[in-house]
Short mmCIF file of N, CA, C and O in Angstrom, two decimals:
data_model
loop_
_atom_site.label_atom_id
_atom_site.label_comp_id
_atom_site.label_asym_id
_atom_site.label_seq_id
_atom_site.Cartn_x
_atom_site.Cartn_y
_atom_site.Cartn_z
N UNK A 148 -0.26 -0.63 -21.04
CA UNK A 148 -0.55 0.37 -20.03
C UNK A 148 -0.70 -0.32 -18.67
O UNK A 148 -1.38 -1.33 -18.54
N UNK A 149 -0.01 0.29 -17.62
CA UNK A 149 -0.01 -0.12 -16.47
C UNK A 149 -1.34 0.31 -15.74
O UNK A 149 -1.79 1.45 -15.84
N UNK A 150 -2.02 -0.83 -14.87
CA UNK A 150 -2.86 -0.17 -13.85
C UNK A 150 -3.11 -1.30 -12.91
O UNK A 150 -3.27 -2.52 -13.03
N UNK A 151 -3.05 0.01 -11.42
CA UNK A 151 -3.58 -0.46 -10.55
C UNK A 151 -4.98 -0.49 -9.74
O UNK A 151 -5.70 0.51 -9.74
N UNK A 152 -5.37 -1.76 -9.01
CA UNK A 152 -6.25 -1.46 -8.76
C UNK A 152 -6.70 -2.11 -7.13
O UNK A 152 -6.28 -3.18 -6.70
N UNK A 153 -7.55 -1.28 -6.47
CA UNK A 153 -7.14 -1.68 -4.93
C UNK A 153 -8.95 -2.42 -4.56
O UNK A 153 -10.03 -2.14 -5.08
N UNK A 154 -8.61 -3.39 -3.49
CA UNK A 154 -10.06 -3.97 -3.17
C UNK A 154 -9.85 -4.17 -1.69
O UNK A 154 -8.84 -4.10 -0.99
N UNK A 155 -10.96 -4.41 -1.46
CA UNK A 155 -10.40 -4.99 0.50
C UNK A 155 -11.09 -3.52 1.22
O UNK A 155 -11.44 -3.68 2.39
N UNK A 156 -11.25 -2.57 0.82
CA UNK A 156 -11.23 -1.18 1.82
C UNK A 156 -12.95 -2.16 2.52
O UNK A 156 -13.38 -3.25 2.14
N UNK A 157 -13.50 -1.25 3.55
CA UNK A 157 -14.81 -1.34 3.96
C UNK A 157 -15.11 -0.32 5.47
O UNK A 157 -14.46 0.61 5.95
N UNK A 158 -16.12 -0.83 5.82
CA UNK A 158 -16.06 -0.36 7.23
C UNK A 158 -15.73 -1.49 8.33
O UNK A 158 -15.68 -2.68 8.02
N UNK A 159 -15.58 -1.13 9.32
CA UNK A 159 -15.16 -2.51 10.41
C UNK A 159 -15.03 -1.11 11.98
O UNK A 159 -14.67 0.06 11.97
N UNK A 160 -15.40 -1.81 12.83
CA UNK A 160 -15.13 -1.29 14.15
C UNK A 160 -13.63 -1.20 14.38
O UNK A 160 -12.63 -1.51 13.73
N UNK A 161 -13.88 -0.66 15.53
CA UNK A 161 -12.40 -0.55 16.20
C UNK A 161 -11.63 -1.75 16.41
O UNK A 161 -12.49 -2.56 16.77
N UNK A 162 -10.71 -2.24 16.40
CA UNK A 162 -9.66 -3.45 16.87
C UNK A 162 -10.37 -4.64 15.53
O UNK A 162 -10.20 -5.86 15.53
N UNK A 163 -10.98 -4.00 14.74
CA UNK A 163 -11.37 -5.05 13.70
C UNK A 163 -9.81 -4.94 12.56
O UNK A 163 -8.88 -4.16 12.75
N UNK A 164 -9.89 -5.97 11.40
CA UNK A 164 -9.15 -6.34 10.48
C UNK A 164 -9.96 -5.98 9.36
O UNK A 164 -11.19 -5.94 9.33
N UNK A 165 -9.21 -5.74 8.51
CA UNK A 165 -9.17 -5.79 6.93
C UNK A 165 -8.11 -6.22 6.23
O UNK A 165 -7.03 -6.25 6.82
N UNK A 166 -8.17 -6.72 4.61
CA UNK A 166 -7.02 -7.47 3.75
C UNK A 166 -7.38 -6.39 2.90
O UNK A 166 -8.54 -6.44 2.51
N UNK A 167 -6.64 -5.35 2.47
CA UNK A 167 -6.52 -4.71 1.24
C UNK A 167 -5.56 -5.48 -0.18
O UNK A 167 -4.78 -6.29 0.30
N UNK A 168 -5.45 -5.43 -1.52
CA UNK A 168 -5.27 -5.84 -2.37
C UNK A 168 -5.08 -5.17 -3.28
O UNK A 168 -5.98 -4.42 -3.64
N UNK A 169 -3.47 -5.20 -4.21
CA UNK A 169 -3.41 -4.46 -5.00
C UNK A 169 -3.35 -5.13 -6.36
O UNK A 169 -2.73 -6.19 -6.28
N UNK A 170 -3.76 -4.89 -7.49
CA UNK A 170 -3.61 -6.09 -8.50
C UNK A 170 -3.24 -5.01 -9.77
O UNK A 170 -4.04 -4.24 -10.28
N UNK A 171 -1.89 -5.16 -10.11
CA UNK A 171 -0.76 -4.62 -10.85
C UNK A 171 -1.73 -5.59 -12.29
O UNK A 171 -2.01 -6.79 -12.22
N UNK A 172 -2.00 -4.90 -13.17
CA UNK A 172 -2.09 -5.39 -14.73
C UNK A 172 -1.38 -4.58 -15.78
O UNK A 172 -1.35 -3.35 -15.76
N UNK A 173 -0.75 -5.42 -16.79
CA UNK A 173 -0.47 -4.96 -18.13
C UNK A 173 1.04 -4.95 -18.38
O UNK A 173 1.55 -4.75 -19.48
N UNK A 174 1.85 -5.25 -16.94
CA UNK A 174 3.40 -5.36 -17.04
C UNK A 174 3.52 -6.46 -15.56
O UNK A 174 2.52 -6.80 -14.92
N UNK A 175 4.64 -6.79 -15.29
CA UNK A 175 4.91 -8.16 -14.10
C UNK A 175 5.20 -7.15 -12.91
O UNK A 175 5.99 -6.20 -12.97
N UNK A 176 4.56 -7.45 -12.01
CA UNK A 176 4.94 -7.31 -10.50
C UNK A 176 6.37 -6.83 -10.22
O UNK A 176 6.94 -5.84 -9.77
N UNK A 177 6.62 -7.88 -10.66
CA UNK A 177 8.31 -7.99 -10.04
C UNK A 177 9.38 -7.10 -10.57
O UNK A 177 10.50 -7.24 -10.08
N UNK A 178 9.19 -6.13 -11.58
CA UNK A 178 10.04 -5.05 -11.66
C UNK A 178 9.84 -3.59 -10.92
O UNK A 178 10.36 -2.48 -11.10
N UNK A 179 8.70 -4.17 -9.85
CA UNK A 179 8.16 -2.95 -9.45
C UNK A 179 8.75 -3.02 -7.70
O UNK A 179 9.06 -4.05 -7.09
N UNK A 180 8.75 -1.49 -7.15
CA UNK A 180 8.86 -1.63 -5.94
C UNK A 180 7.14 -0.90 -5.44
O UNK A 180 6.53 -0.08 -6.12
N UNK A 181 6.74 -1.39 -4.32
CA UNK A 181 5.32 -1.04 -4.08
C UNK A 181 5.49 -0.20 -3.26
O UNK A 181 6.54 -0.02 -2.64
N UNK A 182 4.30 0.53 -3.12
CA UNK A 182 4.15 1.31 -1.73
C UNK A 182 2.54 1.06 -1.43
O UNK A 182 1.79 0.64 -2.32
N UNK A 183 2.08 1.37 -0.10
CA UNK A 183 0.39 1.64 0.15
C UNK A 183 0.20 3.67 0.89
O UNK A 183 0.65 3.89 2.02
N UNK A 184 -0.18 4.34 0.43
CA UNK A 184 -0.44 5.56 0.97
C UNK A 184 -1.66 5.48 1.61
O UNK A 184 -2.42 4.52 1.69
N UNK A 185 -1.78 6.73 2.14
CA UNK A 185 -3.32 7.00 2.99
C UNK A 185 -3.56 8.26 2.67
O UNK A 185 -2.65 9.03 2.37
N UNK A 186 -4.85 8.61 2.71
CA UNK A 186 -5.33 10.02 2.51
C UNK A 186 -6.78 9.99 3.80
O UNK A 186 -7.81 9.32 3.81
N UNK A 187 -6.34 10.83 4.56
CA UNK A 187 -7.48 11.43 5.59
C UNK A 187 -8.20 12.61 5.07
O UNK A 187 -7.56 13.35 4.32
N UNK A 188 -9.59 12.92 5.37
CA UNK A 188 -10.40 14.13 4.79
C UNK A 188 -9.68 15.24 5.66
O UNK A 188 -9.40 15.37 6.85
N UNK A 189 -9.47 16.10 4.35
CA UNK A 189 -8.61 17.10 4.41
C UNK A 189 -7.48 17.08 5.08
O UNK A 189 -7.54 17.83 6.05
N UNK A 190 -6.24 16.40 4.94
CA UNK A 190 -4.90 15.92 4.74
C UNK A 190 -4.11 15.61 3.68
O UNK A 190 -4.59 15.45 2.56
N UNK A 191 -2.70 15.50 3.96
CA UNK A 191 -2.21 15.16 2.73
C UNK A 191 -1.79 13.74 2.53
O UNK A 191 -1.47 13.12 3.54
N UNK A 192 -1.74 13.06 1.24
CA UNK A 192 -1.49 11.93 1.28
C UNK A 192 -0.04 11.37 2.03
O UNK A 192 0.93 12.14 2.01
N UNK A 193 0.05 10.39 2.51
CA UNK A 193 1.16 10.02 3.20
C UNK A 193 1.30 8.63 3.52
O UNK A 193 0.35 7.98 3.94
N UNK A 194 3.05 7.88 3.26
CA UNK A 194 3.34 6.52 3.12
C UNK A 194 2.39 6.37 4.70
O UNK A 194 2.19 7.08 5.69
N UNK A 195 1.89 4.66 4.10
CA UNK A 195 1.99 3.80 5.00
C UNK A 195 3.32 2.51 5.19
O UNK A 195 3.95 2.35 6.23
N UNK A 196 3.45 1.99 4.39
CA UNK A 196 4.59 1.41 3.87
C UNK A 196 4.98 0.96 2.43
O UNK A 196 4.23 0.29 1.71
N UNK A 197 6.18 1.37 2.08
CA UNK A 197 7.34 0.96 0.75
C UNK A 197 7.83 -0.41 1.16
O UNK A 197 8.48 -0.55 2.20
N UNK A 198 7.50 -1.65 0.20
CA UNK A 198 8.57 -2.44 0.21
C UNK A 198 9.28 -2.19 -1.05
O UNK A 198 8.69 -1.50 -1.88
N UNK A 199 10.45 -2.63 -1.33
CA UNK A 199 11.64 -3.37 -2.16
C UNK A 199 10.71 -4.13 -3.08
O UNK A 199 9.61 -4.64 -2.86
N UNK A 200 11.69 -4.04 -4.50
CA UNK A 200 11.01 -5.36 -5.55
C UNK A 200 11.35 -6.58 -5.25
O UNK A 200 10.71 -7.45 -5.84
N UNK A 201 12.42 -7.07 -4.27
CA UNK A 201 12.19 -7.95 -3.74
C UNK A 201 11.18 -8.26 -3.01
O UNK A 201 10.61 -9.35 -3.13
N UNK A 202 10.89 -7.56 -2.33
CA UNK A 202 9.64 -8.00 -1.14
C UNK A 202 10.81 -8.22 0.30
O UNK A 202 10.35 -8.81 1.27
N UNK A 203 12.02 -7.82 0.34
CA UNK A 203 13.07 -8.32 1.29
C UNK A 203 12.90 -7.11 2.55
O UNK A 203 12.76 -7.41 3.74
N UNK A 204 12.96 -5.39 1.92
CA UNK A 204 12.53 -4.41 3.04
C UNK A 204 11.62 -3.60 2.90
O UNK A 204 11.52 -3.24 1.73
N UNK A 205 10.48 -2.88 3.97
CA UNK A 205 10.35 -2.35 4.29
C UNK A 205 10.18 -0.95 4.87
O UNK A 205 11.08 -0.70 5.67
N UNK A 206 9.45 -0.14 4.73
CA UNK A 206 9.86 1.03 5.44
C UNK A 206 8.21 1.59 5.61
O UNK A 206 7.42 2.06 4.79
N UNK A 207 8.11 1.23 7.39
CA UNK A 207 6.82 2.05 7.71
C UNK A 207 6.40 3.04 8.53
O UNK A 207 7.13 3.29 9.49
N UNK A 208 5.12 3.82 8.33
CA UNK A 208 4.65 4.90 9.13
C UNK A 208 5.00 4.30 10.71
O UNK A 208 4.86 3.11 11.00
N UNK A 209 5.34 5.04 11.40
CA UNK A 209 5.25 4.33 12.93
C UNK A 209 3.95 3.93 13.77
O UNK A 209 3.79 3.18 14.74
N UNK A 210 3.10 4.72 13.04
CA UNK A 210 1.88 4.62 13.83
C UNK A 210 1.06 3.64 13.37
O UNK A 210 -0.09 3.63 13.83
N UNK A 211 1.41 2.69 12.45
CA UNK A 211 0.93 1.44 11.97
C UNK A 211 2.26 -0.02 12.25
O UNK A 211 2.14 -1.24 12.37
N UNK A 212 2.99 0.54 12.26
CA UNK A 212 4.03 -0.97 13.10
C UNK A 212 3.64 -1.64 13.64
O UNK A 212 2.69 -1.29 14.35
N UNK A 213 4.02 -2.78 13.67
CA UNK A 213 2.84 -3.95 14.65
C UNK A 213 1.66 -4.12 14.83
O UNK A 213 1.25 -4.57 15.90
N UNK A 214 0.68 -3.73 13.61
CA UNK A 214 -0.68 -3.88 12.98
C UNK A 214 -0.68 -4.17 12.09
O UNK A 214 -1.34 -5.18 11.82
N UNK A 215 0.31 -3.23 10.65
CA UNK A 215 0.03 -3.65 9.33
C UNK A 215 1.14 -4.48 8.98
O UNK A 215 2.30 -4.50 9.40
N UNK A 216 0.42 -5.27 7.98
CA UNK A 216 1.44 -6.25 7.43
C UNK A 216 1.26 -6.01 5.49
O UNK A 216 0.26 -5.85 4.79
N UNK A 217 2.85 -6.11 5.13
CA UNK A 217 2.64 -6.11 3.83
C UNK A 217 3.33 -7.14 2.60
O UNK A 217 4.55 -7.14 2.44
N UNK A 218 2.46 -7.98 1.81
CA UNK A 218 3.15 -9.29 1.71
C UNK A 218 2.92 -8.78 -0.15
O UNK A 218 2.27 -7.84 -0.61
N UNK A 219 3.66 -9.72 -0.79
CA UNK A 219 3.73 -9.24 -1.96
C UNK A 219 3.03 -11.28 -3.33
O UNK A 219 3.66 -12.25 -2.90
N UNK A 220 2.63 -11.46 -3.84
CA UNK A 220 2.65 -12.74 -4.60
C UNK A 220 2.72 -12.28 -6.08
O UNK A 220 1.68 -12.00 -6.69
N UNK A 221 4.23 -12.19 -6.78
CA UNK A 221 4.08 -11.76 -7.92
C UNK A 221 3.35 -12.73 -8.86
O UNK A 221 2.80 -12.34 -9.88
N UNK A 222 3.36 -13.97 -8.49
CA UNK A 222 2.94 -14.60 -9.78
C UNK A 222 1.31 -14.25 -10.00
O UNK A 222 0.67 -14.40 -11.04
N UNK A 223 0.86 -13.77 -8.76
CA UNK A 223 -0.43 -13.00 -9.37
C UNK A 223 -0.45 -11.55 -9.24
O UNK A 223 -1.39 -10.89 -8.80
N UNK A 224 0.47 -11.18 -9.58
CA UNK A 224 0.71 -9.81 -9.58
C UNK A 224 0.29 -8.64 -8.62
O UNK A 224 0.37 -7.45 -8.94
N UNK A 225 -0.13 -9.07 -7.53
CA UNK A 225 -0.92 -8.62 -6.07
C UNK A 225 -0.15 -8.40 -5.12
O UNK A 225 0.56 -9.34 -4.76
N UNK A 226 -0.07 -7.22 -4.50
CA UNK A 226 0.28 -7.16 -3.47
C UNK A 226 -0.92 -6.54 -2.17
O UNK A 226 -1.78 -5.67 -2.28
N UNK A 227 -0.56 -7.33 -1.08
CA UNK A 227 -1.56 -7.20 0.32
C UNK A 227 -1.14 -6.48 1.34
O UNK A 227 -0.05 -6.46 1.91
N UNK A 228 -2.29 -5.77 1.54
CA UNK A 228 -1.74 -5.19 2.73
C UNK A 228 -3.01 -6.02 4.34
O UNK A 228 -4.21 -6.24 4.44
N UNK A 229 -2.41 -6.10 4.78
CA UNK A 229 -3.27 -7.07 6.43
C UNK A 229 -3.02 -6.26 7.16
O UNK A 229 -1.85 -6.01 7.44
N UNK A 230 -4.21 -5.50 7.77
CA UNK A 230 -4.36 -4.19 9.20
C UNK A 230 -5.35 -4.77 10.01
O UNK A 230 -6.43 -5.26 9.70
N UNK A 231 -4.79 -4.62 11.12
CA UNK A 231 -5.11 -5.36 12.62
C UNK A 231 -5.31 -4.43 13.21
O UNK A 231 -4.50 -3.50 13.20
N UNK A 232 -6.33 -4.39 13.86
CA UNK A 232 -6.63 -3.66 15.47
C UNK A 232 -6.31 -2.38 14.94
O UNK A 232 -5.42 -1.61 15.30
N UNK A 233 -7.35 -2.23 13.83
CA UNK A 233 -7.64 -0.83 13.33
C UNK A 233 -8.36 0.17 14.33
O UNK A 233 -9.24 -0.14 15.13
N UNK A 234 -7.77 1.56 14.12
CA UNK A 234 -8.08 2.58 14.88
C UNK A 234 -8.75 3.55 14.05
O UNK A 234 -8.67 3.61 12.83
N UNK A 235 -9.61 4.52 15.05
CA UNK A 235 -10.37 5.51 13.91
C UNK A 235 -9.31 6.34 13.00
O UNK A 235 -9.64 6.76 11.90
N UNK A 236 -7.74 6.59 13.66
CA UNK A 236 -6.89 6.86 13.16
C UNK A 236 -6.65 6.40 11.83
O UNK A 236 -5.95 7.02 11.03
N UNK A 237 -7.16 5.43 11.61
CA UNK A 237 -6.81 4.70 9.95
C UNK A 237 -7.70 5.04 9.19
O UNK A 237 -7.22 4.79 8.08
N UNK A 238 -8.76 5.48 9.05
CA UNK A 238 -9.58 5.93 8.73
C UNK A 238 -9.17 6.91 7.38
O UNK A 238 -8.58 7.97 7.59
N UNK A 239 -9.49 6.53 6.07
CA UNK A 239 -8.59 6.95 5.04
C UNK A 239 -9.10 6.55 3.83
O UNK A 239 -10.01 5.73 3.72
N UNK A 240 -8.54 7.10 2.89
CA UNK A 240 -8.67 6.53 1.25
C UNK A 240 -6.98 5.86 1.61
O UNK A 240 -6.11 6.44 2.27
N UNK A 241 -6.89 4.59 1.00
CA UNK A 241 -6.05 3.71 0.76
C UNK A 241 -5.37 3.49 -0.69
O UNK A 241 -5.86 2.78 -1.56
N UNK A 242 -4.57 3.96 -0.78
CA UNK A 242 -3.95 4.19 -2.40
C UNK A 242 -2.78 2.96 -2.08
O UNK A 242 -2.15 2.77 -1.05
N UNK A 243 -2.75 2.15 -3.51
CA UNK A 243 -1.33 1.59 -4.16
C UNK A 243 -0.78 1.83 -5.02
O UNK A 243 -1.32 1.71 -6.12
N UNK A 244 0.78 2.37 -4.90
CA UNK A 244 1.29 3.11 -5.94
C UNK A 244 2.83 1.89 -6.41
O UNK A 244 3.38 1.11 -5.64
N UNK A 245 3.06 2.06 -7.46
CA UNK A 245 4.15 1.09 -8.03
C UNK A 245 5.09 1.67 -9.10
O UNK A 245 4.68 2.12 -10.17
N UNK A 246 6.67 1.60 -8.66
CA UNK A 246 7.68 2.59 -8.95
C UNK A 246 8.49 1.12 -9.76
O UNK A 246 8.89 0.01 -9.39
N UNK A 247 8.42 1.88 -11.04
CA UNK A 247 9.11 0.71 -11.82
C UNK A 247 10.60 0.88 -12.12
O UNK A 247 10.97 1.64 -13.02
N UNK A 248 11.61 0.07 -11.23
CA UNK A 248 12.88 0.43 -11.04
C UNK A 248 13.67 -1.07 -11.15
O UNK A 248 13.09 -2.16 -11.20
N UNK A 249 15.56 -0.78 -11.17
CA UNK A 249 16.38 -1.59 -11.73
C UNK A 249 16.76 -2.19 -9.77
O UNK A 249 17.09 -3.35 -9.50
N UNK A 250 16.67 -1.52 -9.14
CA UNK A 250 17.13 -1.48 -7.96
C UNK A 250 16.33 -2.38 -6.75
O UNK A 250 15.61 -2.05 -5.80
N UNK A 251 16.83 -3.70 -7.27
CA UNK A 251 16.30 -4.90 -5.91
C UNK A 251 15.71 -4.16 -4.60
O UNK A 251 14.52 -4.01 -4.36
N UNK A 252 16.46 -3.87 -4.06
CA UNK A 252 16.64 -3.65 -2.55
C UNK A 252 16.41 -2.11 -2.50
O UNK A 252 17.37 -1.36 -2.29
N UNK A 253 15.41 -1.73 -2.66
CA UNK A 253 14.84 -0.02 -2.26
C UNK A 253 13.72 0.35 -2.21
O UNK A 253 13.17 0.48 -3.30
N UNK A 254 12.98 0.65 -1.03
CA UNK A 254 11.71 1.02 -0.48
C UNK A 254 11.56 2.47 -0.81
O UNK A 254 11.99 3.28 0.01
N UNK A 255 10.96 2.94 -1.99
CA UNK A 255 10.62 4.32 -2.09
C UNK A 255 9.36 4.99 -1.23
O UNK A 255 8.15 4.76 -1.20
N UNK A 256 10.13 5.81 -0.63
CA UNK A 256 8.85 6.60 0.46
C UNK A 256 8.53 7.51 0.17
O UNK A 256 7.58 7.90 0.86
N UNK A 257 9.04 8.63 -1.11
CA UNK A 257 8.04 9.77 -1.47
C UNK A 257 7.24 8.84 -2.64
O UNK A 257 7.28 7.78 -3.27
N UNK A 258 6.48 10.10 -2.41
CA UNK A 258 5.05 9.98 -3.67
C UNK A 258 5.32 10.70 -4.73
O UNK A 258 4.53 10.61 -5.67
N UNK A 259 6.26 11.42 -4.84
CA UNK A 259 7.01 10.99 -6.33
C UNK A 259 7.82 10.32 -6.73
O UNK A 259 8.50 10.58 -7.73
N UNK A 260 7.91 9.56 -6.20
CA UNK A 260 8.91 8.06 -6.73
C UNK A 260 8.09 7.35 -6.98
O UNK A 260 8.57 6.22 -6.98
N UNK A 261 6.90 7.32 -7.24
CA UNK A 261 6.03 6.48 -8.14
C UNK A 261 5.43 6.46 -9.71
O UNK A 261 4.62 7.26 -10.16
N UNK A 262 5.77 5.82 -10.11
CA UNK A 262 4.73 5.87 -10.95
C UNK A 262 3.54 5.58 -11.63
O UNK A 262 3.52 5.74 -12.85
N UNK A 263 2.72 5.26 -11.12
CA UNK A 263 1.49 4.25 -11.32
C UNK A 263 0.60 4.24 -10.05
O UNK A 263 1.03 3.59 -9.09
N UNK A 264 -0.44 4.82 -9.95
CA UNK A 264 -1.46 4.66 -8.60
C UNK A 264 -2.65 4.35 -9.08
O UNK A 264 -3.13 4.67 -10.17
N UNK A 265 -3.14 3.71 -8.19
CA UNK A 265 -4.40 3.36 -8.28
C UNK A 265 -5.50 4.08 -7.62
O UNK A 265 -5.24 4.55 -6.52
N UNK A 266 -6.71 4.27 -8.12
CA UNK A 266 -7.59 5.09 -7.45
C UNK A 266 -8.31 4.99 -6.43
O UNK A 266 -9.40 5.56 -6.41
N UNK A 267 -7.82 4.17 -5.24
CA UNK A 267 -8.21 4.08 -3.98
C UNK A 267 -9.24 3.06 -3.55
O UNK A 267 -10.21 2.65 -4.19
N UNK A 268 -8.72 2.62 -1.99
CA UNK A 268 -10.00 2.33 -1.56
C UNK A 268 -10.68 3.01 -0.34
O UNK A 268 -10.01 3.99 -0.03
N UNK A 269 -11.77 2.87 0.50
CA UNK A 269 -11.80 3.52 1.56
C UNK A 269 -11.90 2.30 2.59
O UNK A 269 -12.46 1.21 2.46
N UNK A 270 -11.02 2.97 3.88
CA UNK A 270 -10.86 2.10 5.06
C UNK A 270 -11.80 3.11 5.86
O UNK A 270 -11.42 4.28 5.88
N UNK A 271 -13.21 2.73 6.64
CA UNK A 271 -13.54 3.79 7.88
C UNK A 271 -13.79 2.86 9.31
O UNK A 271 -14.52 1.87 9.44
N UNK A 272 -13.00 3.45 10.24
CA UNK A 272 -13.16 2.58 11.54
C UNK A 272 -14.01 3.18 12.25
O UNK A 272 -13.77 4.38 12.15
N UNK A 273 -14.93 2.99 12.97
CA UNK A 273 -15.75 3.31 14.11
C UNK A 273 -15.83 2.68 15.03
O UNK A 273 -15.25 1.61 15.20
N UNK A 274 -16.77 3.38 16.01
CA UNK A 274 -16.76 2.09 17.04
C UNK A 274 -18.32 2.31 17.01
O UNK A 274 -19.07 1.58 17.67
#
């Protein structure tokens, strides 16, 4: 049985950082393509960024470009997400979801192209 599970959420001020962490158990990383979602109180969930089971592309919200970073280390089965110069805008439950596919090179951006999520963490920014 697959599961994920996310660490890293907290509180932090404005223009502060956090390392979120996803840690894939019970099958290998590397047949998976990742994604990180967000959920705001009372909103709907929505990508932050899909990489590839390579870890080669990408595909992100615009309003996190050039803040978040998303790096993948299969041999510990983890993938990271690094957010910079967080805004109250980020402010969210933080989900990792993992789509177990044949296809190297494909960043799935709906949330049903997953299969496997984890039950969140919370990111809250203030100032």
């Amino acid at each position: 049985q697959v599961h994920l599970v996310e660490s890293g959420g907290g509180s932090v001020q404005i223009g502060g950082s956090l390392r979120l962490s996803c840690l894939l158990s019970g099958s290998t990383l590397s047949s998976y393509a990742m994604g990180w979602f967000r959920q705001a109180p009372g909103k709907e969930r929505g990508l932050v960024v899909a990489t590839d089971r390579d870890g080669r592309n990408a595909a992100w919200t615009e309003s996190v470009k050039g803040r978040f970073t998303i790096s993948r280390d299969d041999a510990k089965n983890t993938v990271y997400l690094e957010m910079n110069s967080l805004k109250p805008d980020d402010t969210a439950v933080y989900y990792c979801a993992a789509a177990l596919t044949s296809a190297p090179n494909v960043a799935y951006q709906r949330l049903d192209s997953y299969d496997y999520w984890g039950q969140g963490t919370q990111v809250t920014v203030s100032s």
